[in-house]
Structure formats: structure tokens, C-alpha cells
């Protein structure tokens, strides 16, 4: 196949249910497509939900190297979080450096400990209250469900994220993005696909980074990985 990238976005929507409820139905769809991509030399981008598990299914079915099969992961979650924080702090969202890692879904992990604004820790920002963090995280976590309830799908935002991912990757910009890929030991996670900040180029997620995390966040990431392992084991 003479293309630079293939995007898999096929599958049924969630209807407001947890993304993990879609596992069996969408795994069949992704598996059937990925099998046709054995030997493909370009970048395979997975959008179908639950995106972390579908990314792993695509790797297994295609036989492609894990770095060249990437899911949109928590890119949208991270963008939403920065937008919410920007509104709260009266700052441009791009001035806020924070990531959400783990599952694109209910067990996603906001990395408050490493969040920075102009090099200043978010938790040292004037007026910041740690007690507000769970409420903010829940607002971001529920955003997709609220959109689905109102309009039936979340196609616009994820479309923008996917287009940006392809543009940056195929131009070889080597941006750090919270894409999902099968992990191979970063932060002690291996054998499951989830999101961590990664250097993304036309060759895929070529380097997985290990961001600053406190103990609570590390434990939450382990729980997120366990949630995904359990769901994957039920296929």
C-alpha cells in the first residue's frame, strides 16, 4: 500500500456508555482491517474506541512494530484539561504544560505534580487550591459523555485531534504528544497500550518519556493499566 499513513476509525459509537463496553464489537472490526495491513511500511493511527485496546488489537493483528501503531489516546483529554485550566486561570491554554496519561477513559490520570506554567509549578500558582483538582479532573473526564448525551457523538473534536496528529507526524515535527501505544517498560508499564508523553515522528511514537509523577499518580497509572489489561483479557 503506497500511503504514508492509514487511519482506522471504523466501529460503533458508545451511546454514552463506558468506552470499555465497546471492546468486543469494535475489536472484530479493527482486527479485520489490521490483518490486511501486514507488512505495511507507513504509520497506522487508531481512533476507534476504546482506543487503547484497539491500538493493541491492531498491533497484534497486523504484526507491525508497536512504535508505528499509535492511538489518539489522551491527546483530546490533555487538550480539554489545558482549555479548562486556561479558562480557570485566565491564561491561553497553550501556556499551560500538563498531561493526562493512562487510559483514554474513566481511569485517565491527570499529572498535577508535573504541571507547569512558564516553568512555575501549577500547585505554586497564586490562588491555586489542590482541593479543586478532583472536581476539575471529573469535569474533563465527563466531557465526552456530556457531548454524547447532547448530540449523540464526539466526532468534531477527535477529528481535529486526528488531523493535527497526522499533520505533525508526517511533517516529521517530532512533537511530544500523549498518544497511545503498546508500552515496553516505561514507568514499569509493559504489554498493554496506554498513553504516555511520546516523541512522535513519521516513524511513529519513537521515544516514550517518563514524566514527573508523585506516588499517588504512579499508583493511579498502575490502576489504569490494570483496568485495560482486564478489559483486553475479556476479548
PDB file of N, CA and C in Angstrom, residues 137-235:
ATOM      1  N   UNK A 137     -10.694  17.490  37.350  1.00  0.00           N
ATOM      2  CA  UNK A 137     -10.440  16.242  36.628  1.00  0.00           C
ATOM      3  C   UNK A 137     -11.742  15.576  36.208  1.00  0.00           C
ATOM      4  N   UNK A 138     -12.735  15.599  37.080  1.00  0.00           N
ATOM      5  CA  UNK A 138     -14.016  14.985  36.749  1.00  0.00           C
ATOM      6  C   UNK A 138     -14.730  15.744  35.640  1.00  0.00           C
ATOM      7  N   UNK A 139     -14.603  17.061  35.628  1.00  0.00           N
ATOM      8  CA  UNK A 139     -15.191  17.867  34.552  1.00  0.00           C
ATOM      9  C   UNK A 139     -14.625  17.450  33.204  1.00  0.00           C
ATOM     10  N   UNK A 140     -13.314  17.280  33.148  1.00  0.00           N
ATOM     11  CA  UNK A 140     -12.666  16.864  31.900  1.00  0.00           C
ATOM     12  C   UNK A 140     -13.054  15.433  31.548  1.00  0.00           C
ATOM     13  N   UNK A 141     -13.078  14.571  32.551  1.00  0.00           N
ATOM     14  CA  UNK A 141     -13.388  13.156  32.323  1.00  0.00           C
ATOM     15  C   UNK A 141     -14.801  12.969  31.775  1.00  0.00           C
ATOM     16  N   UNK A 142     -15.736  13.787  32.239  1.00  0.00           N
ATOM     17  CA  UNK A 142     -17.137  13.628  31.835  1.00  0.00           C
ATOM     18  C   UNK A 142     -17.475  14.381  30.552  1.00  0.00           C
ATOM     19  N   UNK A 143     -16.538  15.139  30.024  1.00  0.00           N
ATOM     20  CA  UNK A 143     -16.832  15.996  28.867  1.00  0.00           C
ATOM     21  C   UNK A 143     -17.391  15.209  27.695  1.00  0.00           C
ATOM     22  N   UNK A 144     -16.757  14.083  27.366  1.00  0.00           N
ATOM     23  CA  UNK A 144     -17.216  13.299  26.213  1.00  0.00           C
ATOM     24  C   UNK A 144     -18.619  12.761  26.433  1.00  0.00           C
ATOM     25  N   UNK A 145     -18.908  12.279  27.649  1.00  0.00           N
ATOM     26  CA  UNK A 145     -20.237  11.741  27.928  1.00  0.00           C
ATOM     27  C   UNK A 145     -21.300  12.829  27.817  1.00  0.00           C
ATOM     28  N   UNK A 146     -20.961  14.033  28.264  1.00  0.00           N
ATOM     29  CA  UNK A 146     -21.914  15.143  28.170  1.00  0.00           C
ATOM     30  C   UNK A 146     -22.208  15.488  26.711  1.00  0.00           C
ATOM     31  N   UNK A 147     -21.165  15.474  25.873  1.00  0.00           N
ATOM     32  CA  UNK A 147     -21.357  15.773  24.450  1.00  0.00           C
ATOM     33  C   UNK A 147     -22.205  14.695  23.788  1.00  0.00           C
ATOM     34  N   UNK A 148     -21.918  13.431  24.096  1.00  0.00           N
ATOM     35  CA  UNK A 148     -22.697  12.330  23.519  1.00  0.00           C
ATOM     36  C   UNK A 148     -24.161  12.443  23.921  1.00  0.00           C
ATOM     37  N   UNK A 149     -24.411  12.805  25.177  1.00  0.00           N
ATOM     38  CA  UNK A 149     -25.791  12.926  25.647  1.00  0.00           C
ATOM     39  C   UNK A 149     -26.536  14.022  24.885  1.00  0.00           C
ATOM     40  N   UNK A 150     -25.824  15.102  24.536  1.00  0.00           N
ATOM     41  CA  UNK A 150     -26.476  16.221  23.866  1.00  0.00           C
ATOM     42  C   UNK A 150     -26.605  16.031  22.356  1.00  0.00           C
ATOM     43  N   UNK A 151     -25.573  15.476  21.707  1.00  0.00           N
ATOM     44  CA  UNK A 151     -25.593  15.415  20.236  1.00  0.00           C
ATOM     45  C   UNK A 151     -25.377  14.029  19.659  1.00  0.00           C
ATOM     46  N   UNK A 152     -25.096  13.035  20.533  1.00  0.00           N
ATOM     47  CA  UNK A 152     -25.015  11.657  20.064  1.00  0.00           C
ATOM     48  C   UNK A 152     -23.646  11.174  19.658  1.00  0.00           C
ATOM     49  N   UNK A 153     -22.658  12.057  19.529  1.00  0.00           N
ATOM     50  CA  UNK A 153     -21.314  11.653  19.122  1.00  0.00           C
ATOM     51  C   UNK A 153     -20.317  12.749  19.471  1.00  0.00           C
ATOM     52  N   UNK A 154     -19.024  12.384  19.450  1.00  0.00           N
ATOM     53  CA  UNK A 154     -17.957  13.350  19.729  1.00  0.00           C
ATOM     54  C   UNK A 154     -17.032  13.455  18.521  1.00  0.00           C
ATOM     55  N   UNK A 155     -17.625  13.525  17.333  1.00  0.00           N
ATOM     56  CA  UNK A 155     -16.819  13.410  16.116  1.00  0.00           C
ATOM     57  C   UNK A 155     -15.985  14.647  15.791  1.00  0.00           C
ATOM     58  N   UNK A 156     -16.434  15.828  16.167  1.00  0.00           N
ATOM     59  CA  UNK A 156     -15.728  17.040  15.739  1.00  0.00           C
ATOM     60  C   UNK A 156     -14.353  17.161  16.394  1.00  0.00           C
ATOM     61  N   UNK A 157     -14.316  17.096  17.716  1.00  0.00           N
ATOM     62  CA  UNK A 157     -13.052  17.308  18.428  1.00  0.00           C
ATOM     63  C   UNK A 157     -12.025  16.238  18.093  1.00  0.00           C
ATOM     64  N   UNK A 158     -12.448  14.981  18.058  1.00  0.00           N
ATOM     65  CA  UNK A 158     -11.483  13.919  17.755  1.00  0.00           C
ATOM     66  C   UNK A 158     -11.027  14.006  16.305  1.00  0.00           C
ATOM     67  N   UNK A 159     -11.870  14.523  15.431  1.00  0.00           N
ATOM     68  CA  UNK A 159     -11.454  14.743  14.048  1.00  0.00           C
ATOM     69  C   UNK A 159     -10.334  15.763  13.964  1.00  0.00           C
ATOM     70  N   UNK A 160     -10.454  16.843  14.729  1.00  0.00           N
ATOM     71  CA  UNK A 160      -9.407  17.861  14.758  1.00  0.00           C
ATOM     72  C   UNK A 160      -8.110  17.300  15.323  1.00  0.00           C
ATOM     73  N   UNK A 161      -8.227  16.507  16.389  1.00  0.00           N
ATOM     74  CA  UNK A 161      -7.042  15.912  17.009  1.00  0.00           C
ATOM     75  C   UNK A 161      -6.341  14.965  16.041  1.00  0.00           C
ATOM     76  N   UNK A 162      -7.123  14.145  15.348  1.00  0.00           N
ATOM     77  CA  UNK A 162      -6.537  13.191  14.402  1.00  0.00           C
ATOM     78  C   UNK A 162      -5.841  13.909  13.254  1.00  0.00           C
ATOM     79  N   UNK A 163      -6.471  14.949  12.734  1.00  0.00           N
ATOM     80  CA  UNK A 163      -5.859  15.722  11.649  1.00  0.00           C
ATOM     81  C   UNK A 163      -4.550  16.360  12.102  1.00  0.00           C
ATOM     82  N   UNK A 164      -4.538  16.895  13.320  1.00  0.00           N
ATOM     83  CA  UNK A 164      -3.315  17.513  13.840  1.00  0.00           C
ATOM     84  C   UNK A 164      -2.221  16.471  14.032  1.00  0.00           C
ATOM     85  N   UNK A 165      -2.580  15.314  14.573  1.00  0.00           N
ATOM     86  CA  UNK A 165      -1.608  14.238  14.774  1.00  0.00           C
ATOM     87  C   UNK A 165      -0.962  13.836  13.457  1.00  0.00           C
ATOM     88  N   UNK A 166      -1.774  13.641  12.431  1.00  0.00           N
ATOM     89  CA  UNK A 166      -1.241  13.261  11.122  1.00  0.00           C
ATOM     90  C   UNK A 166      -0.349  14.357  10.542  1.00  0.00           C
ATOM     91  N   UNK A 167      -0.789  15.593  10.654  1.00  0.00           N
ATOM     92  CA  UNK A 167      -0.011  16.706  10.108  1.00  0.00           C
ATOM     93  C   UNK A 167       1.356  16.793  10.778  1.00  0.00           C
ATOM     94  N   UNK A 168       1.375  16.746  12.096  1.00  0.00           N
ATOM     95  CA  UNK A 168       2.640  16.872  12.821  1.00  0.00           C
ATOM     96  C   UNK A 168       3.548  15.666  12.587  1.00  0.00           C
ATOM     97  N   UNK A 169       2.959  14.471  12.579  1.00  0.00           N
ATOM     98  CA  UNK A 169       3.767  13.262  12.402  1.00  0.00           C
ATOM     99  C   UNK A 169       4.371  13.192  11.007  1.00  0.00           C
ATOM    100  N   UNK A 170       3.552  13.399   9.991  1.00  0.00           N
ATOM    101  CA  UNK A 170       4.028  13.221   8.620  1.00  0.00           C
ATOM    102  C   UNK A 170       4.971  14.334   8.181  1.00  0.00           C
ATOM    103  N   UNK A 171       4.909  15.461   8.860  1.00  0.00           N
ATOM    104  CA  UNK A 171       5.882  16.527   8.593  1.00  0.00           C
ATOM    105  C   UNK A 171       7.194  16.296   9.342  1.00  0.00           C
ATOM    106  N   UNK A 172       7.212  15.272  10.179  1.00  0.00           N
ATOM    107  CA  UNK A 172       8.420  14.966  10.935  1.00  0.00           C
ATOM    108  C   UNK A 172       8.764  16.001  11.980  1.00  0.00           C
ATOM    109  N   UNK A 173       7.751  16.603  12.598  1.00  0.00           N
ATOM    110  CA  UNK A 173       7.992  17.694  13.545  1.00  0.00           C
ATOM    111  C   UNK A 173       8.504  17.224  14.905  1.00  0.00           C
ATOM    112  N   UNK A 174       8.399  15.917  15.177  1.00  0.00           N
ATOM    113  CA  UNK A 174       8.887  15.342  16.441  1.00  0.00           C
ATOM    114  C   UNK A 174       8.298  16.077  17.650  1.00  0.00           C
ATOM    115  N   UNK A 175       6.992  16.174  17.659  1.00  0.00           N
ATOM    116  CA  UNK A 175       6.295  16.781  18.792  1.00  0.00           C
ATOM    117  C   UNK A 175       6.108  15.748  19.898  1.00  0.00           C
ATOM    118  N   UNK A 176       6.031  16.258  21.126  1.00  0.00           N
ATOM    119  CA  UNK A 176       5.705  15.407  22.269  1.00  0.00           C
ATOM    120  C   UNK A 176       4.191  15.405  22.432  1.00  0.00           C
ATOM    121  N   UNK A 177       3.583  14.233  22.256  1.00  0.00           N
ATOM    122  CA  UNK A 177       2.129  14.089  22.285  1.00  0.00           C
ATOM    123  C   UNK A 177       1.752  12.909  23.170  1.00  0.00           C
ATOM    124  N   UNK A 178       0.587  12.998  23.795  1.00  0.00           N
ATOM    125  CA  UNK A 178       0.132  11.896  24.650  1.00  0.00           C
ATOM    126  C   UNK A 178      -0.648  10.883  23.815  1.00  0.00           C
ATOM    127  N   UNK A 179       0.077  10.203  22.935  1.00  0.00           N
ATOM    128  CA  UNK A 179      -0.536   9.163  22.115  1.00  0.00           C
ATOM    129  C   UNK A 179      -0.494   7.834  22.854  1.00  0.00           C
ATOM    130  N   UNK A 180      -1.350   6.933  22.422  1.00  0.00           N
ATOM    131  CA  UNK A 180      -1.376   5.585  22.976  1.00  0.00           C
ATOM    132  C   UNK A 180      -0.530   4.670  22.101  1.00  0.00           C
ATOM    133  N   UNK A 181       0.250   3.816  22.736  1.00  0.00           N
ATOM    134  CA  UNK A 181       0.990   2.779  22.026  1.00  0.00           C
ATOM    135  C   UNK A 181       1.223   1.630  22.997  1.00  0.00           C
ATOM    136  N   UNK A 182       1.527   0.453  22.469  1.00  0.00           N
ATOM    137  CA  UNK A 182       1.867  -0.671  23.340  1.00  0.00           C
ATOM    138  C   UNK A 182       3.173  -0.326  24.043  1.00  0.00           C
ATOM    139  N   UNK A 183       3.127  -0.301  25.360  1.00  0.00           N
ATOM    140  CA  UNK A 183       4.286   0.120  26.140  1.00  0.00           C
ATOM    141  C   UNK A 183       5.260  -1.037  26.349  1.00  0.00           C
ATOM    142  N   UNK A 184       6.534  -0.658  26.454  1.00  0.00           N
ATOM    143  CA  UNK A 184       7.595  -1.657  26.561  1.00  0.00           C
ATOM    144  C   UNK A 184       8.521  -1.373  27.738  1.00  0.00           C
ATOM    145  N   UNK A 185       7.931  -0.929  28.860  1.00  0.00           N
ATOM    146  CA  UNK A 185       8.721  -0.770  30.069  1.00  0.00           C
ATOM    147  C   UNK A 185       8.760   0.614  30.674  1.00  0.00           C
ATOM    148  N   UNK A 186       8.295   1.628  29.962  1.00  0.00           N
ATOM    149  CA  UNK A 186       8.304   2.984  30.524  1.00  0.00           C
ATOM    150  C   UNK A 186       7.461   3.038  31.792  1.00  0.00           C
ATOM    151  N   UNK A 187       8.029   3.607  32.850  1.00  0.00           N
ATOM    152  CA  UNK A 187       7.348   3.723  34.145  1.00  0.00           C
ATOM    153  C   UNK A 187       6.849   2.371  34.649  1.00  0.00           C
ATOM    154  N   UNK A 188       7.526   1.301  34.223  1.00  0.00           N
ATOM    155  CA  UNK A 188       7.173  -0.038  34.672  1.00  0.00           C
ATOM    156  C   UNK A 188       5.977  -0.648  33.977  1.00  0.00           C
ATOM    157  N   UNK A 189       5.474   0.006  32.942  1.00  0.00           N
ATOM    158  CA  UNK A 189       4.302  -0.496  32.211  1.00  0.00           C
ATOM    159  C   UNK A 189       4.765  -1.205  30.946  1.00  0.00           C
ATOM    160  N   UNK A 190       4.267  -2.407  30.738  1.00  0.00           N
ATOM    161  CA  UNK A 190       4.599  -3.130  29.511  1.00  0.00           C
ATOM    162  C   UNK A 190       3.458  -4.071  29.153  1.00  0.00           C
ATOM    163  N   UNK A 191       3.373  -4.396  27.865  1.00  0.00           N
ATOM    164  CA  UNK A 191       2.404  -5.381  27.400  1.00  0.00           C
ATOM    165  C   UNK A 191       0.990  -4.875  27.265  1.00  0.00           C
ATOM    166  N   UNK A 192       0.781  -3.573  27.412  1.00  0.00           N
ATOM    167  CA  UNK A 192      -0.557  -3.004  27.258  1.00  0.00           C
ATOM    168  C   UNK A 192      -0.406  -1.628  26.608  1.00  0.00           C
ATOM    169  N   UNK A 193      -1.381  -1.246  25.809  1.00  0.00           N
ATOM    170  CA  UNK A 193      -1.344   0.079  25.187  1.00  0.00           C
ATOM    171  C   UNK A 193      -2.032   1.094  26.089  1.00  0.00           C
ATOM    172  N   UNK A 194      -1.357   2.180  26.343  1.00  0.00           N
ATOM    173  CA  UNK A 194      -1.932   3.329  27.034  1.00  0.00           C
ATOM    174  C   UNK A 194      -1.105   4.555  26.674  1.00  0.00           C
ATOM    175  N   UNK A 195      -1.554   5.706  27.125  1.00  0.00           N
ATOM    176  CA  UNK A 195      -0.901   6.958  26.736  1.00  0.00           C
ATOM    177  C   UNK A 195       0.144   7.407  27.745  1.00  0.00           C
ATOM    178  N   UNK A 196       1.307   7.763  27.211  1.00  0.00           N
ATOM    179  CA  UNK A 196       2.344   8.487  27.926  1.00  0.00           C
ATOM    180  C   UNK A 196       2.900   9.523  26.950  1.00  0.00           C
ATOM    181  N   UNK A 197       3.446  10.620  27.437  1.00  0.00           N
ATOM    182  CA  UNK A 197       4.038  11.583  26.514  1.00  0.00           C
ATOM    183  C   UNK A 197       5.113  10.902  25.668  1.00  0.00           C
ATOM    184  N   UNK A 198       5.037  11.086  24.362  1.00  0.00           N
ATOM    185  CA  UNK A 198       5.960  10.410  23.451  1.00  0.00           C
ATOM    186  C   UNK A 198       6.398  11.358  22.346  1.00  0.00           C
ATOM    187  N   UNK A 199       7.630  11.177  21.899  1.00  0.00           N
ATOM    188  CA  UNK A 199       8.113  11.908  20.732  1.00  0.00           C
ATOM    189  C   UNK A 199       7.548  11.220  19.494  1.00  0.00           C
ATOM    190  N   UNK A 200       6.776  11.967  18.701  1.00  0.00           N
ATOM    191  CA  UNK A 200       6.082  11.389  17.548  1.00  0.00           C
ATOM    192  C   UNK A 200       6.663  11.969  16.262  1.00  0.00           C
ATOM    193  N   UNK A 201       7.048  11.070  15.368  1.00  0.00           N
ATOM    194  CA  UNK A 201       7.550  11.462  14.052  1.00  0.00           C
ATOM    195  C   UNK A 201       6.828  10.639  12.990  1.00  0.00           C
ATOM    196  N   UNK A 202       7.296  10.718  11.744  1.00  0.00           N
ATOM    197  CA  UNK A 202       6.678   9.928  10.676  1.00  0.00           C
ATOM    198  C   UNK A 202       6.899   8.438  10.893  1.00  0.00           C
ATOM    199  N   UNK A 203       7.798   8.076  11.815  1.00  0.00           N
ATOM    200  CA  UNK A 203       8.044   6.674  12.142  1.00  0.00           C
ATOM    201  C   UNK A 203       7.209   6.210  13.328  1.00  0.00           C
ATOM    202  N   UNK A 204       6.380   7.094  13.861  1.00  0.00           N
ATOM    203  CA  UNK A 204       5.513   6.729  14.968  1.00  0.00           C
ATOM    204  C   UNK A 204       5.966   7.314  16.294  1.00  0.00           C
ATOM    205  N   UNK A 205       5.566   6.639  17.377  1.00  0.00           N
ATOM    206  CA  UNK A 205       5.953   7.070  18.725  1.00  0.00           C
ATOM    207  C   UNK A 205       7.337   6.507  19.010  1.00  0.00           C
ATOM    208  N   UNK A 206       8.353   7.254  18.618  1.00  0.00           N
ATOM    209  CA  UNK A 206       9.715   6.719  18.589  1.00  0.00           C
ATOM    210  C   UNK A 206      10.406   6.762  19.942  1.00  0.00           C
ATOM    211  N   UNK A 207       9.915   7.570  20.853  1.00  0.00           N
ATOM    212  CA  UNK A 207      10.513   7.646  22.188  1.00  0.00           C
ATOM    213  C   UNK A 207       9.424   7.943  23.206  1.00  0.00           C
ATOM    214  N   UNK A 208       9.299   7.069  24.201  1.00  0.00           N
ATOM    215  CA  UNK A 208       8.308   7.260  25.260  1.00  0.00           C
ATOM    216  C   UNK A 208       8.997   7.918  26.451  1.00  0.00           C
ATOM    217  N   UNK A 209       8.426   8.998  26.929  1.00  0.00           N
ATOM    218  CA  UNK A 209       9.014   9.758  28.028  1.00  0.00           C
ATOM    219  C   UNK A 209       8.432   9.315  29.365  1.00  0.00           C
ATOM    220  N   UNK A 210       9.170   9.612  30.433  1.00  0.00           N
ATOM    221  CA  UNK A 210       8.722   9.284  31.782  1.00  0.00           C
ATOM    222  C   UNK A 210       8.536  10.592  32.552  1.00  0.00           C
ATOM    223  N   UNK A 211       7.335  11.150  32.522  1.00  0.00           N
ATOM    224  CA  UNK A 211       7.098  12.461  33.142  1.00  0.00           C
ATOM    225  C   UNK A 211       7.151  12.408  34.660  1.00  0.00           C
ATOM    226  N   UNK A 212       7.331  13.578  35.244  1.00  0.00           N
ATOM    227  CA  UNK A 212       7.315  13.695  36.699  1.00  0.00           C
ATOM    228  C   UNK A 212       5.946  13.293  37.234  1.00  0.00           C
ATOM    229  N   UNK A 213       5.953  12.431  38.247  1.00  0.00           N
ATOM    230  CA  UNK A 213       4.713  11.968  38.864  1.00  0.00           C
ATOM    231  C   UNK A 213       4.941  11.810  40.358  1.00  0.00           C
ATOM    232  N   UNK A 214       3.914  12.090  41.155  1.00  0.00           N
ATOM    233  CA  UNK A 214       4.021  11.772  42.572  1.00  0.00           C
ATOM    234  C   UNK A 214       3.514  10.351  42.800  1.00  0.00           C
ATOM    235  N   UNK A 215       3.609   9.889  44.023  1.00  0.00           N
ATOM    236  CA  UNK A 215       3.274   8.491  44.305  1.00  0.00           C
ATOM    237  C   UNK A 215       1.804   8.192  44.012  1.00  0.00           C
ATOM    238  N   UNK A 216       0.935   9.134  44.322  1.00  0.00           N
ATOM    239  CA  UNK A 216      -0.492   8.938  44.051  1.00  0.00           C
ATOM    240  C   UNK A 216      -0.747   8.764  42.564  1.00  0.00           C
ATOM    241  N   UNK A 217      -0.066   9.549  41.747  1.00  0.00           N
ATOM    242  CA  UNK A 217      -0.241   9.459  40.293  1.00  0.00           C
ATOM    243  C   UNK A 217       0.331   8.160  39.745  1.00  0.00           C
ATOM    244  N   UNK A 218       1.456   7.713  40.294  1.00  0.00           N
ATOM    245  CA  UNK A 218       2.026   6.430  39.855  1.00  0.00           C
ATOM    246  C   UNK A 218       1.064   5.282  40.148  1.00  0.00           C
ATOM    247  N   UNK A 219       0.479   5.315  41.335  1.00  0.00           N
ATOM    248  CA  UNK A 219      -0.479   4.270  41.700  1.00  0.00           C
ATOM    249  C   UNK A 219      -1.708   4.325  40.801  1.00  0.00           C
ATOM    250  N   UNK A 220      -2.147   5.530  40.468  1.00  0.00           N
ATOM    251  CA  UNK A 220      -3.304   5.682  39.582  1.00  0.00           C
ATOM    252  C   UNK A 220      -2.988   5.164  38.182  1.00  0.00           C
ATOM    253  N   UNK A 221      -1.753   5.381  37.706  1.00  0.00           N
ATOM    254  CA  UNK A 221      -1.360   4.859  36.396  1.00  0.00           C
ATOM    255  C   UNK A 221      -1.348   3.335  36.406  1.00  0.00           C
ATOM    256  N   UNK A 222      -0.879   2.745  37.486  1.00  0.00           N
ATOM    257  CA  UNK A 222      -0.891   1.283  37.600  1.00  0.00           C
ATOM    258  C   UNK A 222      -2.317   0.753  37.572  1.00  0.00           C
ATOM    259  N   UNK A 223      -3.222   1.442  38.263  1.00  0.00           N
ATOM    260  CA  UNK A 223      -4.629   1.020  38.249  1.00  0.00           C
ATOM    261  C   UNK A 223      -5.217   1.156  36.854  1.00  0.00           C
ATOM    262  N   UNK A 224      -4.860   2.230  36.158  1.00  0.00           N
ATOM    263  CA  UNK A 224      -5.358   2.423  34.796  1.00  0.00           C
ATOM    264  C   UNK A 224      -4.882   1.295  33.891  1.00  0.00           C
ATOM    265  N   UNK A 225      -3.607   0.920  34.025  1.00  0.00           N
ATOM    266  CA  UNK A 225      -3.076  -0.198  33.237  1.00  0.00           C
ATOM    267  C   UNK A 225      -3.810  -1.489  33.564  1.00  0.00           C
ATOM    268  N   UNK A 226      -4.126  -1.692  34.835  1.00  0.00           N
ATOM    269  CA  UNK A 226      -4.845  -2.908  35.238  1.00  0.00           C
ATOM    270  C   UNK A 226      -6.256  -2.941  34.653  1.00  0.00           C
ATOM    271  N   UNK A 227      -6.923  -1.786  34.616  1.00  0.00           N
ATOM    272  CA  UNK A 227      -8.258  -1.702  34.006  1.00  0.00           C
ATOM    273  C   UNK A 227      -8.196  -2.145  32.549  1.00  0.00           C
ATOM    274  N   UNK A 228      -7.191  -1.669  31.842  1.00  0.00           N
ATOM    275  CA  UNK A 228      -7.056  -2.006  30.423  1.00  0.00           C
ATOM    276  C   UNK A 228      -6.679  -3.473  30.230  1.00  0.00           C
ATOM    277  N   UNK A 229      -5.796  -3.988  31.083  1.00  0.00           N
ATOM    278  CA  UNK A 229      -5.434  -5.407  30.982  1.00  0.00           C
ATOM    279  C   UNK A 229      -6.658  -6.296  31.179  1.00  0.00           C
ATOM    280  N   UNK A 230      -7.478  -5.951  32.163  1.00  0.00           N
ATOM    281  CA  UNK A 230      -8.672  -6.752  32.428  1.00  0.00           C
ATOM    282  C   UNK A 230      -9.612  -6.734  31.232  1.00  0.00           C
ATOM    283  N   UNK A 231      -9.837  -5.554  30.670  1.00  0.00           N
ATOM    284  CA  UNK A 231     -10.728  -5.445  29.511  1.00  0.00           C
ATOM    285  C   UNK A 231     -10.163  -6.207  28.320  1.00  0.00           C
ATOM    286  N   UNK A 232      -8.849  -6.112  28.115  1.00  0.00           N
ATOM    287  CA  UNK A 232      -8.218  -6.817  26.997  1.00  0.00           C
ATOM    288  C   UNK A 232      -8.329  -8.323  27.186  1.00  0.00           C
ATOM    289  N   UNK A 233      -8.216  -8.787  28.424  1.00  0.00           N
ATOM    290  CA  UNK A 233      -8.259 -10.228  28.691  1.00  0.00           C
ATOM    291  C   UNK A 233      -9.629 -10.827  28.416  1.00  0.00           C
ATOM    292  N   UNK A 234     -10.653  -9.981  28.352  1.00  0.00           N
ATOM    293  CA  UNK A 234     -12.016 -10.468  28.131  1.00  0.00           C
ATOM    294  C   UNK A 234     -12.370 -10.601  26.659  1.00  0.00           C
ATOM    295  N   UNK A 235     -11.426 -10.240  25.780  1.00  0.00           N
ATOM    296  CA  UNK A 235     -11.689 -10.389  24.340  1.00  0.00           C
ATOM    297  C   UNK A 235     -11.723 -11.864  23.940  1.00  0.00           C
TER     298      UNK A 235
END
